[in-house]
PDB file of C-alpha atoms in Angstrom:
ATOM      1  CA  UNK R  20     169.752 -71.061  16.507  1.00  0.00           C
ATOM      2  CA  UNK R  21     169.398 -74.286  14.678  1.00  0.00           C
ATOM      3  CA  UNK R  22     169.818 -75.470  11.070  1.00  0.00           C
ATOM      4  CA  UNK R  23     168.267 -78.812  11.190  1.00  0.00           C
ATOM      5  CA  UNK R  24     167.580 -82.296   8.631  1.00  0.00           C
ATOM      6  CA  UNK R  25     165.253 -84.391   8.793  1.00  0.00           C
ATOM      7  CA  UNK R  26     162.934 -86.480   6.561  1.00  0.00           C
ATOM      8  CA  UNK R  27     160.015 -84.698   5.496  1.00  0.00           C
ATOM      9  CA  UNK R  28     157.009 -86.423   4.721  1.00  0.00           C
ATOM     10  CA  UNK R  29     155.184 -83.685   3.104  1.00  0.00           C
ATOM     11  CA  UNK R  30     157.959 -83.606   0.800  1.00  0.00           C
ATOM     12  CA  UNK R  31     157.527 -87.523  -0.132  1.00  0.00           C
ATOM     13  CA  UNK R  32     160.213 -88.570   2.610  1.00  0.00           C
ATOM     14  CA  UNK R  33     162.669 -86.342   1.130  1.00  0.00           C
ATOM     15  CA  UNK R  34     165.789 -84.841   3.171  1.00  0.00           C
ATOM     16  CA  UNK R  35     164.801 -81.585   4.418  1.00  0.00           C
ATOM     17  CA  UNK R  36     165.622 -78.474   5.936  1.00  0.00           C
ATOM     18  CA  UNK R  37     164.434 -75.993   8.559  1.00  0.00           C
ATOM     19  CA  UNK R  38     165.823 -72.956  10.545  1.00  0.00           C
ATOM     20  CA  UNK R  39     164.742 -71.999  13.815  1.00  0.00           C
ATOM     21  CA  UNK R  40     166.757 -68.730  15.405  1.00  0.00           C
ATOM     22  CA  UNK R  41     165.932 -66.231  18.216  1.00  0.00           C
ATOM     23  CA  UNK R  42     168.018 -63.485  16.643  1.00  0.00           C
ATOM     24  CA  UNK R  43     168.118 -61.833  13.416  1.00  0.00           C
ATOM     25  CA  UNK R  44     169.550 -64.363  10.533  1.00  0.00           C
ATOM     26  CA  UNK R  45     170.322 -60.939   8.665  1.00  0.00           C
ATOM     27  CA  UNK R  46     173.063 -60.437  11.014  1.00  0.00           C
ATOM     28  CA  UNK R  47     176.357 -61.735  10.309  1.00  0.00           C
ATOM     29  CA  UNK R  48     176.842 -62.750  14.367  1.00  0.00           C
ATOM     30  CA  UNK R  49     174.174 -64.792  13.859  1.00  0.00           C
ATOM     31  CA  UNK R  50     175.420 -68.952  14.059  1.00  0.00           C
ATOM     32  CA  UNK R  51     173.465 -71.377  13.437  1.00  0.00           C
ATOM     33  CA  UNK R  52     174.203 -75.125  14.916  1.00  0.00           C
ATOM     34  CA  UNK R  53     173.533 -78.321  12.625  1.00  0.00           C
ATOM     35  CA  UNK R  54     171.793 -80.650  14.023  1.00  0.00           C
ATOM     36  CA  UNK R  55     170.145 -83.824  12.502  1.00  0.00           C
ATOM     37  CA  UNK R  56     166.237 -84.629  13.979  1.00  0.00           C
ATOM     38  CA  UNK R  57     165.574 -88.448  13.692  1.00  0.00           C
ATOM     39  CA  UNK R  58     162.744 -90.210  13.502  1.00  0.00           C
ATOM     40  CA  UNK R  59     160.351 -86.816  13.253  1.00  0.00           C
ATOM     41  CA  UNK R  60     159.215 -86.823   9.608  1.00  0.00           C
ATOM     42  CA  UNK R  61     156.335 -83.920  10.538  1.00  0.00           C
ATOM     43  CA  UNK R  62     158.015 -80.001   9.779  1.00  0.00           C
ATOM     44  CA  UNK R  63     155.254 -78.980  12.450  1.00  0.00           C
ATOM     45  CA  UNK R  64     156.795 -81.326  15.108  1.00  0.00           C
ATOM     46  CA  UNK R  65     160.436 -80.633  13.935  1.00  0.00           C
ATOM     47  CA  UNK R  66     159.754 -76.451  14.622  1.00  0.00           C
ATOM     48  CA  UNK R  67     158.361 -77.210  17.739  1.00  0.00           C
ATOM     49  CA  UNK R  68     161.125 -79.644  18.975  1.00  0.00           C
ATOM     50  CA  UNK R  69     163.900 -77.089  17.422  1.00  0.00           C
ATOM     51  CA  UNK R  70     161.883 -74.101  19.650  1.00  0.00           C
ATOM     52  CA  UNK R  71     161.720 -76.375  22.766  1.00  0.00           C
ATOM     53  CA  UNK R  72     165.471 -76.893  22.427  1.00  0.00           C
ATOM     54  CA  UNK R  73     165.973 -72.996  21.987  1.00  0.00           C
ATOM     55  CA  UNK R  74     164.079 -72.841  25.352  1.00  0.00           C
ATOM     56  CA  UNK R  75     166.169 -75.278  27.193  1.00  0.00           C
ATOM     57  CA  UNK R  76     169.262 -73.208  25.786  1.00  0.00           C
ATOM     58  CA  UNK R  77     168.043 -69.747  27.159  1.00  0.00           C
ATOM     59  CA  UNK R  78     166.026 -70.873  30.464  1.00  0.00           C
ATOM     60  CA  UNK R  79     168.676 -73.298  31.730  1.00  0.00           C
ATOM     61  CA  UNK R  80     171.891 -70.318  32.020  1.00  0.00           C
ATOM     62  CA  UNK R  81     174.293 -72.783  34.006  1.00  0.00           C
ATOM     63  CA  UNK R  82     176.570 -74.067  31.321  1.00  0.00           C
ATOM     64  CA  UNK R  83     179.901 -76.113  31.520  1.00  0.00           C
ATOM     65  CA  UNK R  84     181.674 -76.843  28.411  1.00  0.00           C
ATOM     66  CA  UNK R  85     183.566 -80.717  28.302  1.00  0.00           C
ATOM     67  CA  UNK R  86     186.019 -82.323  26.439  1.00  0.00           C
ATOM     68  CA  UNK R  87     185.529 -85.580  25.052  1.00  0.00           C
ATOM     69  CA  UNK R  88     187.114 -88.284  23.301  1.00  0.00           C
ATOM     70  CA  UNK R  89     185.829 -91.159  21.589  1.00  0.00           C
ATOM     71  CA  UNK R  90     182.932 -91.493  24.193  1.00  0.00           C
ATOM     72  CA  UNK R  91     181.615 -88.141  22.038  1.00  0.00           C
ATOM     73  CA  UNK R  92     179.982 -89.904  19.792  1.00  0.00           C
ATOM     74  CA  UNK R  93     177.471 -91.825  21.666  1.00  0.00           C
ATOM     75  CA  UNK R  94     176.272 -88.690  23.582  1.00  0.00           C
ATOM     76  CA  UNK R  95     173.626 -86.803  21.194  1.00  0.00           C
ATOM     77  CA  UNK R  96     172.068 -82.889  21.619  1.00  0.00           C
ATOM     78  CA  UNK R  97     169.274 -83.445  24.069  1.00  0.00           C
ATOM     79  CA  UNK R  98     170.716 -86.509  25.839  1.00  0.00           C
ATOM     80  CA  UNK R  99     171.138 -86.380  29.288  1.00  0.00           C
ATOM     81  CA  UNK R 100     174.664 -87.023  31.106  1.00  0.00           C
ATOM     82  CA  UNK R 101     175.915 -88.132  33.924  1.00  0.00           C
ATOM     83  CA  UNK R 102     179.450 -85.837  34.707  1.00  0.00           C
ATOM     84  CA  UNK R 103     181.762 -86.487  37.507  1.00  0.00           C
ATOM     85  CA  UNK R 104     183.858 -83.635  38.390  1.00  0.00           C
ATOM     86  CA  UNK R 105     186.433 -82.687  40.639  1.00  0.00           C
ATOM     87  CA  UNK R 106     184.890 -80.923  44.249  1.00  0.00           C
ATOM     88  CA  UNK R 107     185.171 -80.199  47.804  1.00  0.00           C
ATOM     89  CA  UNK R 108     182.985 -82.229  49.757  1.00  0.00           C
ATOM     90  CA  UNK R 109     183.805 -80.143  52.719  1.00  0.00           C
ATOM     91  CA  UNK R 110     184.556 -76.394  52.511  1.00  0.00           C
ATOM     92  CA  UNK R 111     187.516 -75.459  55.638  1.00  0.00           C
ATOM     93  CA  UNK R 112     187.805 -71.831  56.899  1.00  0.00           C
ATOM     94  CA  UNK R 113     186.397 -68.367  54.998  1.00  0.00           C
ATOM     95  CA  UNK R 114     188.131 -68.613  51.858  1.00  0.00           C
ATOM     96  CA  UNK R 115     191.359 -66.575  51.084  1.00  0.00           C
ATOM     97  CA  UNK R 116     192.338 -64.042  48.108  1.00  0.00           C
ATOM     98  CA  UNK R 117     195.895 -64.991  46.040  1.00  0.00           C
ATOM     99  CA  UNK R 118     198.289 -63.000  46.530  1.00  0.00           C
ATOM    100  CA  UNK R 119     200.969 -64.972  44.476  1.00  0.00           C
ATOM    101  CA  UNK R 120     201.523 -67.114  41.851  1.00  0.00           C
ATOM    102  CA  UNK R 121     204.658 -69.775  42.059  1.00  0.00           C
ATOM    103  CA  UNK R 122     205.877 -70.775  38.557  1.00  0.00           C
ATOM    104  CA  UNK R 123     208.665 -73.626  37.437  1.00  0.00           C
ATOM    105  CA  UNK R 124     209.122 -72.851  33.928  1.00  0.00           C
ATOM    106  CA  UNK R 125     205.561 -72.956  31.212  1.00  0.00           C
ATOM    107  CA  UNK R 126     203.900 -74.792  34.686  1.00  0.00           C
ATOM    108  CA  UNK R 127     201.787 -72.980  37.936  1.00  0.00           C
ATOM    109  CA  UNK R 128     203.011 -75.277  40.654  1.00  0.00           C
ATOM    110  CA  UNK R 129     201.490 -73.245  43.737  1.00  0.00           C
ATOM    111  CA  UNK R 130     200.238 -70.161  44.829  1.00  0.00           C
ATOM    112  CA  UNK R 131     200.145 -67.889  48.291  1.00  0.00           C
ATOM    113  CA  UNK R 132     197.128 -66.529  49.767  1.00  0.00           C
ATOM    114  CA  UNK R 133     196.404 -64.092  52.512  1.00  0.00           C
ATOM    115  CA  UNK R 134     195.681 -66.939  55.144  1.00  0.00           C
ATOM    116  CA  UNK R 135     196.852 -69.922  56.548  1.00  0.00           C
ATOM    117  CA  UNK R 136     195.654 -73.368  56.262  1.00  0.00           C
ATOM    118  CA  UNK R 137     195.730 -76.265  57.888  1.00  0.00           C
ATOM    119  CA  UNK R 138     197.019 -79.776  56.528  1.00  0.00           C
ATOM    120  CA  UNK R 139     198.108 -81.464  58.700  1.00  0.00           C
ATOM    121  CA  UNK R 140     195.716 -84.116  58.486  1.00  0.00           C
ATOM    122  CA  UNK R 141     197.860 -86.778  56.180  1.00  0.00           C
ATOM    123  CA  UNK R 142     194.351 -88.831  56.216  1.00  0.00           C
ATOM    124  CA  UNK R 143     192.770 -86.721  54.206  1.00  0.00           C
ATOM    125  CA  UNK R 144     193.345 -85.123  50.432  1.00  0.00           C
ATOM    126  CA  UNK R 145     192.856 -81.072  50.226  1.00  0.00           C
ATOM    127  CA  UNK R 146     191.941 -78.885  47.487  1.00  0.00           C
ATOM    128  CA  UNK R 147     190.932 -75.772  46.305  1.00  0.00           C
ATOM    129  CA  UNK R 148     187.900 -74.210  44.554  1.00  0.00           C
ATOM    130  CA  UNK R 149     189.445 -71.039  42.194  1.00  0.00           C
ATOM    131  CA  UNK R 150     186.857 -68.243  41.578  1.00  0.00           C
ATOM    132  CA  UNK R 151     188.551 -67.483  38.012  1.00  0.00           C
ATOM    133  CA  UNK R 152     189.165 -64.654  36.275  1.00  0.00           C
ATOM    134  CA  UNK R 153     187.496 -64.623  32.592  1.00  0.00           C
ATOM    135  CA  UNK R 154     189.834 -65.079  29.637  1.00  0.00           C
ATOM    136  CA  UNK R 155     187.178 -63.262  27.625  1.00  0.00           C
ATOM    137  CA  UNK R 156     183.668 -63.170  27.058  1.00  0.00           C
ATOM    138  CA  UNK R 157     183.766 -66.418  24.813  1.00  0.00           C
ATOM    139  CA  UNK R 158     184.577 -68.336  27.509  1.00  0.00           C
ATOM    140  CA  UNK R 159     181.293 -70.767  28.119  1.00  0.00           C
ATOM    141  CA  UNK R 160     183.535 -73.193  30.682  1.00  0.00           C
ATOM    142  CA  UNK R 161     183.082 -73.804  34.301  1.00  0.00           C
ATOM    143  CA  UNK R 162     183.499 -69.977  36.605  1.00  0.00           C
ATOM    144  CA  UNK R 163     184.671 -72.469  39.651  1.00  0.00           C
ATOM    145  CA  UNK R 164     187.392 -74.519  38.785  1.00  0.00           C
ATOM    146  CA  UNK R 165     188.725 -77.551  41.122  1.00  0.00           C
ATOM    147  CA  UNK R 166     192.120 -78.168  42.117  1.00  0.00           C
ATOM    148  CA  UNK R 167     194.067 -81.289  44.182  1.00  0.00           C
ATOM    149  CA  UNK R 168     196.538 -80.270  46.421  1.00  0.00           C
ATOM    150  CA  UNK R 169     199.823 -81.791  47.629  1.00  0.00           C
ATOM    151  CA  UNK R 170     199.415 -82.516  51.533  1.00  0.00           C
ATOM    152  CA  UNK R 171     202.317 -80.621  52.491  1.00  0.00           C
ATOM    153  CA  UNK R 172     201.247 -81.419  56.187  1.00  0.00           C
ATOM    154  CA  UNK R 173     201.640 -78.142  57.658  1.00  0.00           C
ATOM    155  CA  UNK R 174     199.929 -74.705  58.071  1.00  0.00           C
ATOM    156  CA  UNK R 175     200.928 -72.516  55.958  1.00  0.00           C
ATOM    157  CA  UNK R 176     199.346 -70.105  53.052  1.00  0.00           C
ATOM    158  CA  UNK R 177     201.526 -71.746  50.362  1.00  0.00           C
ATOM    159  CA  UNK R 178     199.062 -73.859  48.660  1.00  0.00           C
ATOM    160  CA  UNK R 179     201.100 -76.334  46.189  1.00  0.00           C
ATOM    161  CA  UNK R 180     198.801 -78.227  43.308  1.00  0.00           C
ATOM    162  CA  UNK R 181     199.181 -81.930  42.944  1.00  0.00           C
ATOM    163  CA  UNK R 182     199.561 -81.375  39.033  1.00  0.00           C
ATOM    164  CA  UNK R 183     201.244 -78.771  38.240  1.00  0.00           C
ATOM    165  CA  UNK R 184     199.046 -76.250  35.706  1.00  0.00           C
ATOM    166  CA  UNK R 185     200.270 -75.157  32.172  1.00  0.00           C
ATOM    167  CA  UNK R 186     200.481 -71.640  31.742  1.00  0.00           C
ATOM    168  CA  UNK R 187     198.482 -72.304  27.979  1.00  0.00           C
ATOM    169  CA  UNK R 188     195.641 -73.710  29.759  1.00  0.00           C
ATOM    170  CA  UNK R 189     192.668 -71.549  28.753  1.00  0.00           C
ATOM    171  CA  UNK R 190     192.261 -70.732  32.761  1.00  0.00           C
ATOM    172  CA  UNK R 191     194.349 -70.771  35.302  1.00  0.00           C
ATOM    173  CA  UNK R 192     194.784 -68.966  39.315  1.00  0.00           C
ATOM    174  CA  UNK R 193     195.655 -65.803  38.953  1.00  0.00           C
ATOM    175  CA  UNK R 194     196.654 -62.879  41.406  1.00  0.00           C
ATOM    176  CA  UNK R 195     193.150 -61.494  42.942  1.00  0.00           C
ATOM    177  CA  UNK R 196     191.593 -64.650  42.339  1.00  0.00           C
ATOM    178  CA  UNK R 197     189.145 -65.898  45.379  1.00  0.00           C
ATOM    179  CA  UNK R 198     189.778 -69.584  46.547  1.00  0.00           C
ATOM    180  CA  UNK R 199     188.192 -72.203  48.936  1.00  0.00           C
ATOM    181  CA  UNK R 200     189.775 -74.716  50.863  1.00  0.00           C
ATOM    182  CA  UNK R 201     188.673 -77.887  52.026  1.00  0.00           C
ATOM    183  CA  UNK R 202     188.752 -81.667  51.780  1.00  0.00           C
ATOM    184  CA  UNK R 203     188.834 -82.826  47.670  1.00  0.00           C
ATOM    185  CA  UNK R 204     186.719 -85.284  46.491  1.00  0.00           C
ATOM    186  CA  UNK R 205     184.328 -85.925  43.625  1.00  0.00           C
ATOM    187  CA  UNK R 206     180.670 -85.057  42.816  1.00  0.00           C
ATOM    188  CA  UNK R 207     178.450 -86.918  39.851  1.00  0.00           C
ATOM    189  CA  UNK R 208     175.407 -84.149  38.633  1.00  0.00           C
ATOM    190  CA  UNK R 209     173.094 -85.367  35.765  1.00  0.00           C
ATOM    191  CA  UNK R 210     173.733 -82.245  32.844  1.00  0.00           C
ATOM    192  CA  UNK R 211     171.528 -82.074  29.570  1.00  0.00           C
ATOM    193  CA  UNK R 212     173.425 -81.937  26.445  1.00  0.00           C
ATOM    194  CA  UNK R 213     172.748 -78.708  24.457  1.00  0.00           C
ATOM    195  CA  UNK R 214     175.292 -78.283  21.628  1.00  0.00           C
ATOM    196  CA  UNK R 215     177.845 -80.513  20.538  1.00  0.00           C
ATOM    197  CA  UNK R 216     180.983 -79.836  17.989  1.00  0.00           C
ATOM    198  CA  UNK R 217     183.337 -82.615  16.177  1.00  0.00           C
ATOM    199  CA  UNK R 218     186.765 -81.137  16.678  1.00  0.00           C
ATOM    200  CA  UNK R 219     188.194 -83.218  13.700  1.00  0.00           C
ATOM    201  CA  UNK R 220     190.726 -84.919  15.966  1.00  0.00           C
ATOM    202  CA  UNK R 221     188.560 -87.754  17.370  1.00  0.00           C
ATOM    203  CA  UNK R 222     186.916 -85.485  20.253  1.00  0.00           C
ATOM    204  CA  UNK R 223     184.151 -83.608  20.998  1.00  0.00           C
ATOM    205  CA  UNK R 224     183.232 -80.483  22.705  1.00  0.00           C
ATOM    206  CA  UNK R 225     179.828 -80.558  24.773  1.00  0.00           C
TER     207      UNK R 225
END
C-alpha cells in the first residue's frame, strides 16, 4: 500500500496524510511505501490517484527491478521510462540445459551445456538468455537474464561470458538452468515506474 503527503485544502493547505492498502494494516507483513502527491490538494482525488496506482501495481504483474545512480532522482513513481537492456535479437537453435558451471576463483567465467553451438561467425556478437533459478521468493528482478559471450569462433557447448560473473551477484547460471543462444544485441521497452527506494548511497532502486 501507500502512505502518502500532500497539501490538503480542507485542512487550510496543511501537510497531510492518507493511507491506501489492499491488505490488512493490522498485520505486521503489511508495508506501506511513502510517497509524496504534488500538486493534488483534494483528499478525494489523492484516494483515488493512490487506488489507481494500487491498480497499476496488481494488474500490470511483469516487474523488473533497476539500479540507478544519480539519474534516480529525476525519475518519479508513475513516470514512464525508457530502459535499454541487454537481448538477443535473433534466437539460434532449440535452446540447451547447463550441465556445468566453469569457475576462476569468486568469478563464473563459462558454462557447458548439452549442445553445441555455432560461432564461427567472427561478424557477429553471441549471447545467451539464462532461464534463472530463484534466489528466493523476494526476488522481484528480471526471470530472463542476458549474457555477452566471447566469440570463441568454434562449435562447441562451452559457452564462455565476455564478463566474467561474481559468484555474490544476487543471480547467476546455475546447473539445470535453461539457456538460449543467439546473436546479442540491445532492446529499448517503455516501463512505468511503480515504487522507488533511496538506497542512502546516491542510488536508487526502481
Amino acid at each position: 500500500g501507500y502512505q502518502a503527503t500532500f497539501v490538503n485544502a480542507l485542512n487550510d493547505y496543511q501537510e497531510d496524510e492518507i493511507i491506501v492498502a489492499d491488505a490488512d494494516l493490522s498485520d505486521e507483513n503489511t508495508t506501506l511505501e511513502r510517497v509524496t502527491v504534488n500538486y493534488v490538494t483534494d483528499p478525494a482525488q489523492v484516494q483515488k490517484y493512490l487506488y489507481y496506482k494500487l491498480a497499476n501495481r496488481r494488474l500490470r504483474n511483469e516487474k523488473s527491478q533497476i539500479r540507478l545512480s544519480v539519474d534516480g532522482y529525476l525519475i518519479e513513481v508513475g513516470n514512464l521510462v525508457l530502459v535499454q537492456e541487454e537481448s538477443l535479437s535473433v534466437g539460434i537453435g532449440q535452446g540447451a540445459e547447463i550441465k556445468r558451471v566453469v569457475t576462476d576463483g569468486e568469478y563464473i567465467t563459462g558454462v557447458y551445456v548439452d549442445a553445441n553451438f555455432n560461432t564461427t561467425d567472427t561478424s557477429k556478437e553471441y549471447g545467451i538468455e539464462v532461464n534463472i533459478t530463484l534466489p528466493d521468493n523476494n526476488y522481484n528482478g528480471d526471470r530472463v537474464v542476458t549474457y555477452k559471450l566471447k566469440n570463441l569462433n568454434v562449435v562447441s557447448n562451452y559457452l564462455e561470458f565476455d564478463t566474467p560473473i561474481h559468484l555474490d551477484s544476487v543471480v547467476y547460471p546455475q546447473v539445470g538452468d535453461i539457456i538460449s543462444f543467439g546473436i546479442y544485441g540491445n532492446i529499448t521497452t517503455k516501463r512505468l515506474c511503480v515504487s522507488k527506494k533511496e538506497n542512502g548511497d546516491g542510488t536508487f532502486d526502481l
